[in-house]
Amino acid sequence: ENREAMLNSKSNRLTEALEKANTLFDGVLHTREAVLDAQFLVIASNIGKEKANELHSEMSAFDSTAFAEDLLTFMGINRTEIEETDDSEDDVPGGFLPSNAWQTMGEEALKYLRRAPTFHYMMGSFKSEPPVPKQRIERQKKASGGKAERAMPAQLKKMEESHQEATEKEVERILRILQTHFENEPNTPISFFDFVIDPNSFARTVENMFHVSFLIRDGLAKIKLDEDELPVIEPTKPSERGEEESRAGARNQVVISLDQKEWK
């Protein structure tokens, strides 16, 4: 009812109403009374907002021209002296900034700006495009042993079988050569290096040593040291193979290092 009177900038009726409400709130005992107090606060805050919007601060509005004049004066240009110079000498240009004008203004502005200026691109920012997502390649699940065996290409399987057969045949051929030598000269052991080294091929020499290793592993031949501590090789007799097989767990494996310099 008294909204217009309360909105008057010279009236203190809103303040008086708030003080009265504070006094009454001390005696609030029931919920309904507290609800009425809350409604009063809503109305009072709305009236206070309207009253604040209608206030007119008697400050002068910002004048860009006056600010520019004050700024030029601060930077070292005296407008009064320029006008007097213009009246006396029409051809003399005036109003040039001193060489340190902007530095003077920057040092003064530094007192009021406590943070560094933000970085910006002079010719605009670069267009950043999100990276292209990589396509996810799903790995195939491992098949069972039987399925994998059936899925093996026939050509690859045939190559593996042929390679294995070639190795077995080469091992058998070397065994026959070793047995033939001992049938002719049973009391003359053959030097291991004379037996495996091919004087004309380093690769063939390595292959021979590889194939001989199968004979040793299967107990078909044995290597021992002679009187000069050099290795000699001889085939095992059928009667000795049973003993060799029983002693298979006690066999020792060795690695022979051979480079081309030693082979030559």
JSON list of C-alpha atoms in Angstrom, two decimals, residues 80-202:
[
{"chain": "A", "resi": 80, "resn": "THR", "atom": "CA", "xyz": [47.99, 25.95, -23.62]},
{"chain": "A", "resi": 81, "resn": "GLU", "atom": "CA", "xyz": [51.49, 26.37, -25.03]},
{"chain": "A", "resi": 82, "resn": "ILE", "atom": "CA", "xyz": [50.43, 24.80, -28.36]},
{"chain": "A", "resi": 83, "resn": "GLU", "atom": "CA", "xyz": [47.51, 27.22, -28.72]},
{"chain": "A", "resi": 84, "resn": "GLU", "atom": "CA", "xyz": [49.75, 30.20, -27.99]},
{"chain": "A", "resi": 85, "resn": "THR", "atom": "CA", "xyz": [52.27, 28.93, -30.56]},
{"chain": "A", "resi": 86, "resn": "ASP", "atom": "CA", "xyz": [49.52, 28.45, -33.15]},
{"chain": "A", "resi": 87, "resn": "ASP", "atom": "CA", "xyz": [48.34, 32.05, -32.65]},
{"chain": "A", "resi": 88, "resn": "SER", "atom": "CA", "xyz": [51.81, 33.49, -33.13]},
{"chain": "A", "resi": 89, "resn": "GLU", "atom": "CA", "xyz": [53.13, 31.20, -35.87]},
{"chain": "A", "resi": 90, "resn": "ASP", "atom": "CA", "xyz": [50.55, 29.56, -38.12]},
{"chain": "A", "resi": 91, "resn": "ASP", "atom": "CA", "xyz": [53.09, 27.50, -40.07]},
{"chain": "A", "resi": 92, "resn": "VAL", "atom": "CA", "xyz": [54.65, 25.75, -37.04]},
{"chain": "A", "resi": 93, "resn": "PRO", "atom": "CA", "xyz": [53.04, 22.34, -36.42]},
{"chain": "A", "resi": 94, "resn": "GLY", "atom": "CA", "xyz": [52.52, 21.39, -32.79]},
{"chain": "A", "resi": 95, "resn": "GLY", "atom": "CA", "xyz": [51.21, 18.59, -30.61]},
{"chain": "A", "resi": 96, "resn": "PHE", "atom": "CA", "xyz": [53.86, 15.95, -31.25]},
{"chain": "A", "resi": 97, "resn": "LEU", "atom": "CA", "xyz": [54.31, 13.37, -28.48]},
{"chain": "A", "resi": 98, "resn": "PRO", "atom": "CA", "xyz": [57.71, 13.15, -26.81]},
{"chain": "A", "resi": 99, "resn": "SER", "atom": "CA", "xyz": [59.81, 10.07, -27.58]},
{"chain": "A", "resi": 100, "resn": "ASN", "atom": "CA", "xyz": [59.21, 8.61, -24.11]},
{"chain": "A", "resi": 101, "resn": "ALA", "atom": "CA", "xyz": [55.47, 9.39, -23.98]},
{"chain": "A", "resi": 102, "resn": "TRP", "atom": "CA", "xyz": [54.20, 5.82, -24.26]},
{"chain": "A", "resi": 103, "resn": "GLN", "atom": "CA", "xyz": [56.86, 4.55, -21.87]},
{"chain": "A", "resi": 104, "resn": "THR", "atom": "CA", "xyz": [55.71, 7.12, -19.30]},
{"chain": "A", "resi": 105, "resn": "MET", "atom": "CA", "xyz": [52.10, 6.01, -19.66]},
{"chain": "A", "resi": 106, "resn": "GLY", "atom": "CA", "xyz": [53.10, 2.32, -19.48]},
{"chain": "A", "resi": 107, "resn": "GLU", "atom": "CA", "xyz": [55.04, 2.83, -16.24]},
{"chain": "A", "resi": 108, "resn": "GLU", "atom": "CA", "xyz": [52.03, 4.59, -14.73]},
{"chain": "A", "resi": 109, "resn": "ALA", "atom": "CA", "xyz": [49.56, 1.94, -15.91]},
{"chain": "A", "resi": 110, "resn": "LEU", "atom": "CA", "xyz": [51.81, -0.76, -14.46]},
{"chain": "A", "resi": 111, "resn": "LYS", "atom": "CA", "xyz": [50.89, 0.45, -10.97]},
{"chain": "A", "resi": 112, "resn": "TYR", "atom": "CA", "xyz": [47.21, -0.40, -11.54]},
{"chain": "A", "resi": 113, "resn": "LEU", "atom": "CA", "xyz": [47.44, -3.55, -13.68]},
{"chain": "A", "resi": 114, "resn": "ARG", "atom": "CA", "xyz": [48.82, -6.45, -11.66]},
{"chain": "A", "resi": 115, "resn": "ARG", "atom": "CA", "xyz": [48.63, -9.15, -14.32]},
{"chain": "A", "resi": 116, "resn": "ALA", "atom": "CA", "xyz": [50.24, -9.74, -17.67]},
{"chain": "A", "resi": 117, "resn": "PRO", "atom": "CA", "xyz": [48.16, -9.05, -20.79]},
{"chain": "A", "resi": 118, "resn": "THR", "atom": "CA", "xyz": [46.63, -12.05, -22.48]},
{"chain": "A", "resi": 119, "resn": "PHE", "atom": "CA", "xyz": [48.31, -13.47, -25.58]},
{"chain": "A", "resi": 120, "resn": "HIS", "atom": "CA", "xyz": [46.50, -13.10, -28.89]},
{"chain": "A", "resi": 121, "resn": "TYR", "atom": "CA", "xyz": [47.32, -13.73, -32.55]},
{"chain": "A", "resi": 122, "resn": "MET", "atom": "CA", "xyz": [47.76, -10.64, -34.70]},
{"chain": "A", "resi": 123, "resn": "MET", "atom": "CA", "xyz": [46.48, -12.42, -37.83]},
{"chain": "A", "resi": 124, "resn": "GLY", "atom": "CA", "xyz": [43.89, -14.57, -36.10]},
{"chain": "A", "resi": 125, "resn": "SER", "atom": "CA", "xyz": [44.24, -17.95, -34.47]},
{"chain": "A", "resi": 126, "resn": "PHE", "atom": "CA", "xyz": [45.07, -21.13, -36.29]},
{"chain": "A", "resi": 127, "resn": "LYS", "atom": "CA", "xyz": [42.21, -23.48, -37.03]},
{"chain": "A", "resi": 128, "resn": "SER", "atom": "CA", "xyz": [42.86, -26.46, -34.85]},
{"chain": "A", "resi": 129, "resn": "GLU", "atom": "CA", "xyz": [41.21, -29.64, -35.99]},
{"chain": "A", "resi": 130, "resn": "PRO", "atom": "CA", "xyz": [40.82, -32.59, -33.64]},
{"chain": "A", "resi": 131, "resn": "PRO", "atom": "CA", "xyz": [43.04, -35.56, -34.45]},
{"chain": "A", "resi": 132, "resn": "VAL", "atom": "CA", "xyz": [41.52, -38.23, -36.61]},
{"chain": "A", "resi": 133, "resn": "PRO", "atom": "CA", "xyz": [40.62, -41.20, -34.42]},
{"chain": "A", "resi": 134, "resn": "LYS", "atom": "CA", "xyz": [42.56, -44.32, -35.26]},
{"chain": "A", "resi": 135, "resn": "GLN", "atom": "CA", "xyz": [40.58, -47.24, -36.49]},
{"chain": "A", "resi": 136, "resn": "ARG", "atom": "CA", "xyz": [40.50, -49.99, -33.97]},
{"chain": "A", "resi": 137, "resn": "ILE", "atom": "CA", "xyz": [41.68, -53.27, -35.37]},
{"chain": "A", "resi": 138, "resn": "GLU", "atom": "CA", "xyz": [40.07, -56.18, -33.61]},
{"chain": "A", "resi": 139, "resn": "ARG", "atom": "CA", "xyz": [42.38, -59.08, -33.06]},
{"chain": "A", "resi": 140, "resn": "GLN", "atom": "CA", "xyz": [41.15, -62.47, -34.05]},
{"chain": "A", "resi": 141, "resn": "LYS", "atom": "CA", "xyz": [40.65, -64.90, -31.26]},
{"chain": "A", "resi": 142, "resn": "LYS", "atom": "CA", "xyz": [43.09, -67.75, -31.10]},
{"chain": "A", "resi": 143, "resn": "ALA", "atom": "CA", "xyz": [41.54, -70.91, -32.34]},
{"chain": "A", "resi": 144, "resn": "SER", "atom": "CA", "xyz": [41.99, -74.24, -30.63]},
{"chain": "A", "resi": 145, "resn": "GLY", "atom": "CA", "xyz": [44.89, -76.49, -31.57]},
{"chain": "A", "resi": 146, "resn": "GLY", "atom": "CA", "xyz": [42.82, -78.72, -33.83]},
{"chain": "A", "resi": 147, "resn": "LYS", "atom": "CA", "xyz": [41.20, -75.82, -35.66]},
{"chain": "A", "resi": 148, "resn": "ALA", "atom": "CA", "xyz": [44.52, -74.05, -36.12]},
{"chain": "A", "resi": 149, "resn": "GLU", "atom": "CA", "xyz": [45.98, -77.18, -37.53]},
{"chain": "A", "resi": 150, "resn": "ARG", "atom": "CA", "xyz": [43.14, -77.52, -40.02]},
{"chain": "A", "resi": 151, "resn": "ALA", "atom": "CA", "xyz": [43.37, -73.83, -40.93]},
{"chain": "A", "resi": 152, "resn": "MET", "atom": "CA", "xyz": [47.08, -74.07, -41.83]},
{"chain": "A", "resi": 153, "resn": "PRO", "atom": "CA", "xyz": [47.60, -73.59, -45.56]},
{"chain": "A", "resi": 154, "resn": "ALA", "atom": "CA", "xyz": [48.34, -76.83, -47.37]},
{"chain": "A", "resi": 155, "resn": "GLN", "atom": "CA", "xyz": [51.39, -75.35, -49.12]},
{"chain": "A", "resi": 156, "resn": "LEU", "atom": "CA", "xyz": [53.00, -74.21, -45.84]},
{"chain": "A", "resi": 157, "resn": "LYS", "atom": "CA", "xyz": [52.32, -77.54, -44.22]},
{"chain": "A", "resi": 158, "resn": "LYS", "atom": "CA", "xyz": [53.86, -79.35, -47.16]},
{"chain": "A", "resi": 159, "resn": "MET", "atom": "CA", "xyz": [56.96, -77.14, -46.97]},
{"chain": "A", "resi": 160, "resn": "GLU", "atom": "CA", "xyz": [57.40, -77.86, -43.25]},
{"chain": "A", "resi": 161, "resn": "GLU", "atom": "CA", "xyz": [57.06, -81.58, -43.87]},
{"chain": "A", "resi": 162, "resn": "SER", "atom": "CA", "xyz": [59.54, -81.50, -46.74]},
{"chain": "A", "resi": 163, "resn": "HIS", "atom": "CA", "xyz": [62.06, -79.53, -44.65]},
{"chain": "A", "resi": 164, "resn": "GLN", "atom": "CA", "xyz": [61.75, -82.02, -41.80]},
{"chain": "A", "resi": 165, "resn": "GLU", "atom": "CA", "xyz": [62.10, -84.96, -44.18]},
{"chain": "A", "resi": 166, "resn": "ALA", "atom": "CA", "xyz": [65.20, -83.36, -45.75]},
{"chain": "A", "resi": 167, "resn": "THR", "atom": "CA", "xyz": [66.79, -82.95, -42.29]},
{"chain": "A", "resi": 168, "resn": "GLU", "atom": "CA", "xyz": [66.05, -86.56, -41.37]},
{"chain": "A", "resi": 169, "resn": "LYS", "atom": "CA", "xyz": [67.46, -87.82, -44.65]},
{"chain": "A", "resi": 170, "resn": "GLU", "atom": "CA", "xyz": [70.62, -85.74, -44.23]},
{"chain": "A", "resi": 171, "resn": "VAL", "atom": "CA", "xyz": [71.09, -87.05, -40.69]},
{"chain": "A", "resi": 172, "resn": "GLU", "atom": "CA", "xyz": [70.68, -90.62, -41.93]},
{"chain": "A", "resi": 173, "resn": "ARG", "atom": "CA", "xyz": [73.19, -89.98, -44.77]},
{"chain": "A", "resi": 174, "resn": "ILE", "atom": "CA", "xyz": [75.80, -88.63, -42.34]},
{"chain": "A", "resi": 175, "resn": "LEU", "atom": "CA", "xyz": [75.26, -91.62, -40.05]},
{"chain": "A", "resi": 176, "resn": "ARG", "atom": "CA", "xyz": [75.86, -94.02, -42.95]},
{"chain": "A", "resi": 177, "resn": "ILE", "atom": "CA", "xyz": [79.08, -92.18, -43.85]},
{"chain": "A", "resi": 178, "resn": "LEU", "atom": "CA", "xyz": [80.27, -92.43, -40.23]},
{"chain": "A", "resi": 179, "resn": "GLN", "atom": "CA", "xyz": [79.36, -96.12, -40.00]},
{"chain": "A", "resi": 180, "resn": "THR", "atom": "CA", "xyz": [81.06, -96.89, -43.33]},
{"chain": "A", "resi": 181, "resn": "HIS", "atom": "CA", "xyz": [84.28, -95.28, -42.16]},
{"chain": "A", "resi": 182, "resn": "PHE", "atom": "CA", "xyz": [84.36, -97.37, -38.99]},
{"chain": "A", "resi": 183, "resn": "GLU", "atom": "CA", "xyz": [83.51, -100.56, -40.85]},
{"chain": "A", "resi": 184, "resn": "ASN", "atom": "CA", "xyz": [86.60, -100.02, -42.99]},
{"chain": "A", "resi": 185, "resn": "GLU", "atom": "CA", "xyz": [88.86, -98.88, -40.12]},
{"chain": "A", "resi": 186, "resn": "PRO", "atom": "CA", "xyz": [87.25, -99.89, -36.83]},
{"chain": "A", "resi": 187, "resn": "ASN", "atom": "CA", "xyz": [90.28, -98.99, -34.73]},
{"chain": "A", "resi": 188, "resn": "THR", "atom": "CA", "xyz": [90.82, -95.49, -36.18]},
{"chain": "A", "resi": 189, "resn": "PRO", "atom": "CA", "xyz": [88.57, -92.82, -34.66]},
{"chain": "A", "resi": 190, "resn": "ILE", "atom": "CA", "xyz": [87.85, -89.90, -36.92]},
{"chain": "A", "resi": 191, "resn": "SER", "atom": "CA", "xyz": [88.48, -86.30, -35.90]},
{"chain": "A", "resi": 192, "resn": "PHE", "atom": "CA", "xyz": [85.25, -84.39, -35.31]},
{"chain": "A", "resi": 193, "resn": "PHE", "atom": "CA", "xyz": [86.53, -81.33, -37.16]},
{"chain": "A", "resi": 194, "resn": "ASP", "atom": "CA", "xyz": [87.77, -83.39, -40.11]},
{"chain": "A", "resi": 195, "resn": "PHE", "atom": "CA", "xyz": [84.38, -85.03, -40.26]},
{"chain": "A", "resi": 196, "resn": "VAL", "atom": "CA", "xyz": [82.19, -81.87, -40.25]},
{"chain": "A", "resi": 197, "resn": "ILE", "atom": "CA", "xyz": [84.35, -79.18, -41.89]},
{"chain": "A", "resi": 198, "resn": "ASP", "atom": "CA", "xyz": [83.81, -78.54, -45.59]},
{"chain": "A", "resi": 199, "resn": "PRO", "atom": "CA", "xyz": [86.97, -76.75, -46.85]},
{"chain": "A", "resi": 200, "resn": "ASN", "atom": "CA", "xyz": [85.03, -75.07, -49.62]},
{"chain": "A", "resi": 201, "resn": "SER", "atom": "CA", "xyz": [81.89, -73.87, -47.76]},
{"chain": "A", "resi": 202, "resn": "PHE", "atom": "CA", "xyz": [81.47, -72.28, -44.33]}
]
